[in-house]
XYZ file of C-alpha atoms in Angstrom:
500
model
C 71.010 117.223 73.564
C 73.510 119.397 75.462
C 75.618 117.724 78.111
C 74.908 120.551 80.521
C 71.282 120.930 79.452
C 69.818 123.895 81.375
C 71.686 123.230 84.607
C 74.174 126.096 84.403
C 73.708 128.701 87.113
C 74.763 132.356 87.130
C 77.177 132.975 89.999
C 75.571 136.390 90.534
C 72.009 135.090 90.594
C 70.337 137.034 93.476
C 68.608 133.829 94.576
C 72.015 132.377 95.521
C 73.161 135.387 97.560
C 71.263 134.472 100.707
C 72.227 130.795 100.664
C 75.883 131.746 99.979
C 75.955 134.182 102.901
C 74.256 131.763 105.310
C 76.476 128.826 104.353
C 79.593 131.012 104.497
C 78.788 132.103 108.047
C 78.145 128.512 109.144
C 81.409 127.255 107.625
C 83.521 130.051 109.072
C 82.197 129.232 112.527
C 84.617 126.267 112.596
C 87.034 126.777 109.671
C 89.915 129.267 109.279
C 89.186 132.285 107.100
C 91.458 131.066 104.301
C 89.677 127.694 104.172
C 86.575 129.123 102.470
C 86.707 130.955 99.138
C 83.689 133.109 98.318
C 84.522 135.733 95.687
C 84.246 135.114 91.959
C 87.963 135.629 91.302
C 88.740 133.122 94.081
C 86.439 130.351 92.880
C 87.156 130.856 89.144
C 90.135 128.399 89.130
C 87.731 125.658 90.276
C 85.129 126.127 87.530
C 86.256 123.068 85.519
C 88.653 120.161 85.418
C 90.795 119.138 82.440
C 87.667 119.018 80.249
C 87.596 122.796 80.107
C 84.860 123.212 77.499
C 82.313 122.727 80.303
C 82.457 125.287 83.105
C 80.399 126.254 86.123
C 81.275 128.496 89.058
C 80.465 126.901 92.426
C 78.630 128.578 95.259
C 81.756 128.368 97.471
C 85.078 126.480 97.600
C 86.088 124.831 100.877
C 89.653 123.661 101.626
C 89.749 121.570 104.823
C 93.036 120.512 106.426
C 91.875 117.548 108.537
C 89.510 114.594 108.336
C 87.486 116.086 111.177
C 86.970 119.263 109.141
C 85.866 117.211 106.136
C 83.307 115.473 108.345
C 81.941 118.733 109.757
C 81.653 120.282 106.283
C 79.756 117.280 104.946
C 77.440 117.126 107.975
C 76.608 120.792 107.537
C 75.931 120.398 103.814
C 73.880 117.265 104.483
C 71.701 119.103 106.998
C 71.158 121.994 104.579
C 70.925 119.728 101.492
C 73.765 121.552 99.754
C 75.403 119.569 96.895
C 79.117 118.769 97.248
C 81.669 118.081 94.510
C 84.999 116.724 95.804
C 88.094 117.795 93.869
C 91.727 116.738 93.743
C 94.152 118.429 91.355
C 91.532 118.995 88.655
C 93.447 117.015 86.007
C 90.467 114.758 85.190
C 89.278 114.683 81.585
C 85.595 113.766 81.844
C 84.106 116.699 83.747
C 83.994 114.598 86.902
C 84.952 117.573 89.080
C 82.664 120.057 87.321
C 80.957 122.104 90.067
C 77.238 122.680 90.458
C 76.103 126.270 90.786
C 74.172 125.841 94.021
C 76.784 123.628 95.708
C 80.298 123.741 97.074
C 83.569 122.398 95.760
C 85.352 120.451 98.514
C 89.047 120.622 97.629
C 91.239 117.937 99.228
C 94.453 119.684 98.147
C 95.532 120.472 101.710
C 95.271 116.846 102.853
C 98.628 116.121 101.267
C 100.712 114.138 103.777
C 102.327 110.744 103.368
C 101.240 109.313 106.715
C 103.349 106.151 106.736
C 105.629 104.197 104.412
C 106.432 100.586 105.324
C 109.216 99.172 103.114
C 108.942 95.705 104.683
C 105.204 95.437 103.999
C 105.618 97.379 100.737
C 102.781 99.764 101.529
C 102.236 103.491 101.860
C 99.391 105.201 103.715
C 98.653 108.617 102.248
C 96.136 111.446 102.322
C 94.096 112.067 99.143
C 95.944 115.233 98.127
C 99.298 113.457 97.740
C 100.485 113.548 94.134
C 100.790 110.238 92.321
C 104.475 110.762 91.516
C 105.250 111.851 95.099
C 104.493 108.320 96.309
C 107.126 106.843 93.987
C 109.598 109.592 94.948
C 109.138 108.766 98.639
C 109.443 105.012 98.008
C 112.470 105.221 95.665
C 115.156 105.196 98.416
C 113.773 101.803 99.456
C 113.928 100.404 95.909
C 110.135 100.586 95.579
C 107.608 102.459 93.452
C 103.856 102.911 92.903
C 102.882 101.294 89.598
C 99.855 103.228 88.191
C 101.326 106.170 86.272
C 98.808 108.402 84.453
C 100.284 110.917 82.023
C 99.381 113.601 84.570
C 101.202 111.803 87.404
C 103.379 114.820 88.164
C 100.208 116.701 89.197
C 97.269 114.307 89.699
C 96.448 113.193 93.236
C 95.845 109.753 94.660
C 92.323 110.715 95.742
C 91.459 111.589 92.155
C 93.131 108.371 90.965
C 90.852 106.406 93.299
C 87.787 108.298 92.077
C 88.540 107.582 88.416
C 90.327 104.208 88.782
C 93.235 105.729 86.877
C 95.668 103.683 84.824
C 98.729 104.814 82.899
C 101.295 103.444 80.492
C 102.238 100.566 82.816
C 98.708 99.383 83.585
C 98.943 96.583 80.991
C 101.234 94.539 83.243
C 100.661 96.061 86.670
C 96.992 96.965 86.618
C 94.823 99.992 87.332
C 94.370 101.812 90.639
C 91.915 99.140 91.813
C 94.676 96.519 91.559
C 97.154 98.598 93.584
C 95.051 99.955 96.459
C 94.658 97.923 99.662
C 92.392 100.172 101.739
C 90.443 103.425 101.573
C 88.951 105.613 104.279
C 86.118 107.832 103.146
C 83.469 110.090 104.616
C 79.827 109.686 103.653
C 77.634 112.647 102.812
C 76.190 112.376 106.337
C 79.705 112.742 107.806
C 80.338 109.144 108.820
C 83.931 107.860 108.521
C 84.138 104.403 106.900
C 87.121 102.161 106.113
C 87.125 99.610 103.298
C 89.807 96.968 102.726
C 92.869 96.467 104.873
C 96.174 94.651 105.201
C 94.609 91.182 104.925
C 94.517 89.663 101.418
C 90.764 89.051 101.643
C 87.779 89.939 103.796
C 84.287 88.466 104.234
C 81.290 90.100 102.612
C 80.940 92.127 99.454
C 84.027 93.646 97.839
C 82.989 97.217 98.589
C 86.534 98.498 98.057
C 86.390 97.557 94.368
C 82.923 99.131 94.156
C 84.167 102.364 95.695
C 87.266 102.698 93.488
C 86.125 104.311 90.254
C 82.884 105.652 91.742
C 83.827 109.204 90.686
C 83.139 110.936 93.988
C 79.486 109.907 93.923
C 79.539 107.583 96.951
C 81.863 109.303 99.434
C 84.808 111.665 99.931
C 88.161 109.881 100.165
C 90.334 110.990 103.091
C 93.024 108.261 103.243
C 94.400 105.602 100.881
C 96.715 102.650 101.523
C 98.567 101.651 98.356
C 100.748 98.666 97.476
C 104.336 99.344 96.438
C 106.366 97.194 94.059
C 110.113 96.581 93.867
C 111.847 98.452 91.072
C 112.648 95.892 88.327
C 116.281 94.889 87.890
C 116.165 96.087 84.312
C 113.784 97.932 82.005
C 114.245 98.375 78.273
C 112.118 100.116 75.672
C 111.684 99.460 71.960
C 110.471 102.082 69.519
C 109.006 100.689 66.284
C 107.929 102.790 63.300
C 105.263 101.749 60.775
C 104.156 103.219 57.481
C 100.564 102.134 58.103
C 98.455 102.441 61.285
C 96.657 99.145 60.665
C 99.970 97.274 60.542
C 100.891 98.856 63.863
C 97.540 97.719 65.250
C 98.124 94.148 64.092
C 101.618 94.198 65.650
C 100.058 94.846 69.059
C 97.996 91.690 68.730
C 101.024 89.722 67.552
C 103.003 90.614 70.696
C 100.203 89.671 73.085
C 99.398 86.515 71.100
C 103.013 85.404 71.583
C 102.357 85.295 75.328
C 104.409 88.411 76.067
C 102.946 90.958 78.516
C 105.018 94.139 78.281
C 105.167 96.625 81.135
C 103.793 99.144 78.636
C 102.687 99.010 75.017
C 101.679 102.374 73.564
C 100.747 103.628 70.106
C 100.823 107.078 68.499
C 99.761 108.047 64.983
C 101.401 110.516 62.590
C 99.939 113.802 63.885
C 100.665 112.799 67.479
C 104.226 111.742 66.612
C 104.981 115.054 64.930
C 103.493 117.122 67.752
C 105.273 115.144 70.487
C 108.629 115.279 68.714
C 108.422 119.045 68.212
C 107.525 119.449 71.889
C 109.730 116.890 73.670
C 112.525 116.051 71.162
C 112.268 112.364 72.018
C 113.910 111.134 68.806
C 110.698 109.975 67.114
C 110.684 109.378 63.328
C 108.353 112.153 62.160
C 107.710 110.548 58.767
C 106.125 107.435 60.331
C 102.375 106.795 60.076
C 102.472 105.228 63.541
C 104.907 104.207 66.242
C 104.710 101.616 68.979
C 106.528 102.014 72.282
C 107.057 98.718 74.074
C 108.701 98.489 77.484
C 109.899 95.192 78.936
C 111.052 94.788 82.518
C 112.256 92.057 84.859
C 115.594 90.319 85.420
C 118.567 91.009 83.155
C 118.242 87.643 81.419
C 114.457 87.853 81.013
C 114.567 91.343 79.495
C 117.379 90.434 77.091
C 115.461 87.418 75.800
C 112.109 89.236 75.512
C 113.701 92.215 73.776
C 114.984 90.000 70.986
C 111.618 88.226 70.667
C 109.680 91.497 70.474
C 112.143 92.999 67.997
C 111.705 90.000 65.706
C 107.899 90.166 66.053
C 107.811 93.880 65.213
C 109.932 93.412 62.071
C 107.809 90.449 61.014
C 104.688 92.588 61.505
C 105.939 95.210 59.057
C 107.892 97.683 61.170
C 110.140 99.862 59.005
C 112.398 100.733 61.935
C 112.988 99.240 65.399
C 115.163 101.047 67.948
C 116.128 99.495 71.274
C 116.973 101.902 74.103
C 120.718 101.829 74.749
C 120.461 103.028 78.339
C 117.966 104.253 80.907
C 118.284 107.857 79.734
C 117.197 106.913 76.205
C 114.362 104.756 77.565
C 113.072 107.705 79.599
C 113.405 109.959 76.549
C 111.171 107.606 74.535
C 108.547 107.835 77.293
C 108.943 111.583 77.678
C 107.527 112.016 74.196
C 104.529 109.804 74.994
C 103.839 111.474 78.327
C 104.128 114.902 76.685
C 101.764 114.020 73.865
C 98.611 115.557 75.330
C 100.110 119.020 75.968
C 102.026 118.767 72.685
C 98.851 118.196 70.681
C 97.423 121.300 72.326
C 99.738 123.262 70.024
C 98.011 121.929 66.892
C 94.651 123.619 67.413
C 93.031 126.166 69.741
C 91.111 123.340 71.446
C 91.088 119.567 71.599
C 88.736 116.991 73.042
C 90.456 113.927 74.541
C 88.279 110.827 74.300
C 88.664 107.602 76.292
C 87.228 104.269 75.222
C 88.349 100.648 75.347
C 88.033 97.933 72.713
C 89.106 94.305 72.233
C 92.674 94.379 70.884
C 91.727 92.388 67.791
C 89.389 95.239 66.784
C 92.128 97.877 66.892
C 92.801 98.098 63.124
C 89.071 98.273 62.343
C 88.363 100.953 64.944
C 91.292 103.104 63.826
C 90.054 102.888 60.238
C 86.462 103.720 61.168
C 87.573 106.561 63.455
C 89.377 108.125 60.493
C 86.176 107.799 58.459
C 84.159 109.477 61.216
C 86.735 112.280 61.450
C 86.301 112.945 57.728
C 82.508 112.810 58.103
C 82.546 115.442 60.850
C 85.289 117.491 59.155
C 87.575 117.510 62.201
C 91.141 116.170 62.517
C 91.804 113.384 65.036
C 95.183 112.478 66.531
C 95.551 109.127 68.303
C 97.620 108.454 71.436
C 96.675 105.422 73.454
C 97.421 102.362 75.568
C 97.440 99.885 72.691
C 98.283 96.862 74.814
C 94.946 96.839 76.622
C 92.900 98.494 73.877
C 92.401 101.779 75.756
C 92.002 104.422 73.034
C 92.557 108.167 73.400
C 91.472 109.853 70.154
C 92.091 113.604 70.409
C 89.627 115.643 68.377
C 91.076 118.984 67.237
C 88.711 121.949 66.913
C 88.261 125.674 67.509
C 85.497 126.537 69.956
C 85.413 130.088 68.580
C 84.120 128.807 65.248
C 80.347 128.385 65.271
C 79.332 124.736 65.410
C 82.801 123.220 65.926
C 82.347 122.418 69.611
C 79.029 120.733 68.825
C 80.636 118.743 66.005
C 83.517 117.708 68.270
C 81.081 116.586 70.941
C 78.998 114.647 68.428
C 82.082 113.014 66.878
C 83.290 112.003 70.336
C 79.946 110.385 71.053
C 80.089 108.443 67.780
C 83.600 107.158 68.591
C 82.478 105.982 72.032
C 79.460 104.222 70.563
C 81.743 102.575 68.017
C 83.741 101.179 70.947
C 80.554 99.670 72.397
C 79.522 98.302 68.985
C 82.738 96.259 68.631
C 82.458 94.813 72.129
C 84.261 97.459 74.150
C 83.315 100.118 76.659
C 82.961 103.894 76.811
C 85.797 104.456 79.290
C 89.063 102.850 80.245
C 90.461 105.240 82.855
C 89.003 108.742 82.548
C 85.608 107.952 84.015
C 82.126 108.944 82.861
C 81.696 112.291 84.595
C 79.454 114.499 82.534
C 81.265 113.813 79.258
C 80.023 110.262 78.660
C 76.729 110.332 80.519
C 74.698 110.022 77.320
C 76.735 107.036 76.151
C 75.949 105.260 79.439
C 72.471 104.911 77.909
C 74.071 102.978 75.025
C 76.445 100.886 77.117
C 73.883 99.707 79.685
C 70.257 98.569 79.728
C 67.583 100.359 81.790
C 67.695 97.493 84.324
C 71.469 97.805 84.733
C 71.271 101.573 85.148
C 68.571 101.089 87.765
C 71.014 98.938 89.755
C 73.637 101.698 89.546
C 71.117 104.210 90.829
C 70.301 101.792 93.661
C 73.964 101.729 94.741
C 74.068 105.527 94.685
C 70.890 105.640 96.789
C 72.389 103.283 99.377
C 75.460 105.460 99.925
C 73.957 108.913 99.308
C 70.154 108.845 99.741
C 69.709 112.574 99.096
C 71.850 112.513 95.942
C 74.070 115.391 97.099
C 77.521 113.998 96.203
C 78.643 114.983 92.707
C 75.097 115.179 91.338
C 74.458 114.866 87.611
C 77.534 112.738 86.953
C 78.196 109.124 86.074
C 74.721 107.601 85.956
C 71.993 109.122 83.725
C 68.378 109.501 84.749
C 65.731 107.387 82.955
C 64.378 110.565 81.360
C 67.773 111.499 79.977
C 68.225 108.061 78.440
C 64.755 108.124 76.929
C 65.401 111.500 75.316
C 68.868 110.490 74.121
C 67.652 107.254 72.557
C 64.949 109.176 70.697
C 67.530 111.699 69.497
C 70.009 109.005 68.435
C 67.301 107.240 66.496
C 66.476 110.352 64.504
C 68.804 113.315 64.079
C 71.542 112.399 66.514
C 73.897 110.823 63.978
C 73.611 113.183 61.062
C 76.779 114.316 59.374
C 78.144 116.680 62.003
C 75.659 119.368 61.041
C 75.691 120.798 64.538
C 73.876 117.846 66.080
C 74.912 117.840 69.726
C 74.848 114.906 72.095
């Protein structure tokens, strides 16, 4: 069962020419010429997000500069029933920003101002196109920073972070986007401007802010975000531990958390990922290790010194063959440079790779790593593992070559099996990348028909015509019925081209 099914549309389909011309004329009546892209070579860069195996050219791309322009675009599309896919930097990894052929891409890239930064209140009010790292750079002179730090933080935008409820290496201690956002302004498909949250610690009624964060652009288009800023810790120190067995490394993660220690970050990489990252970033990783753990501790000088010794002792007791403690901030940042470079580094190992995202209970980590290796052998595809071990958020990277017949289908099927394994052991199909189009079949495994009906009810309440990011996030009953039939018969055969 293909993820895209038969929904792909030819950009040059004559049936689209009239609707493209009419919509173009209506948009240019109130937008500058450079705010609407119409030609194939102009819209081609918007055909996919970071999950580049799935591509679709949009009808048009619109780049508003103001909230008022966003509202007018959405009102126009609502009146004409034109689908809209909002887009940030396009770094997402679940196909969440994949266009639809008969709809527009609404790029928020030009709404990129930091509107206000209040050091006393420790808040920043920003437009959705502001880069994640730019918030920390603006706050740094005040001794503050923004905690969520996805690997793509140099490029990803805060609007996209809100859509996907992004995390990062420090989310174990400091939480995901939902824990660090105080308020959001968004525009409904009908063009209405709505504000959720605020400066007060609580508000009466339903927690709609938490509902909106992570809704993947299906409920509204974000136009402003107020984030919480944290003081930079007095000290931060990183430990790098090498293991000759991935299961021992997995058990060590549980040992640290069981001791009552919550690191700022606790990351794991396996052998293939270590070797790729070291060749790419020269972080000083031991390339003969089967796995490494990176553990960062932060706080006061005394607290970090004490915790560092405790964690070092725990790692050695858990079977670490080597434990290095960062000697200064430069070495600490070098340790993390390798981790944050892992995804592009692994891109050098194969023509293509498929980055998965699932979450499991920490105690199941050794079992899931073992069973993932078995699945990789079954589907005849290598898998490298880079992930947030502290909170059980896995990122298996499936290496393949899309030019070889059947390999993309095998990669897709293997990814589906890994996600369903996460559900089987008590976990979930996503930790921070979102569902998008990538995991829409596995939503049928994660949730019951009654639960999915509730999700569709929420979508209906915000977007009755279903025009915002259609086909993403929540599967139709028909899709689930077909997928369950497939999974019960040929869906889990040994990688013989069976596609989810």
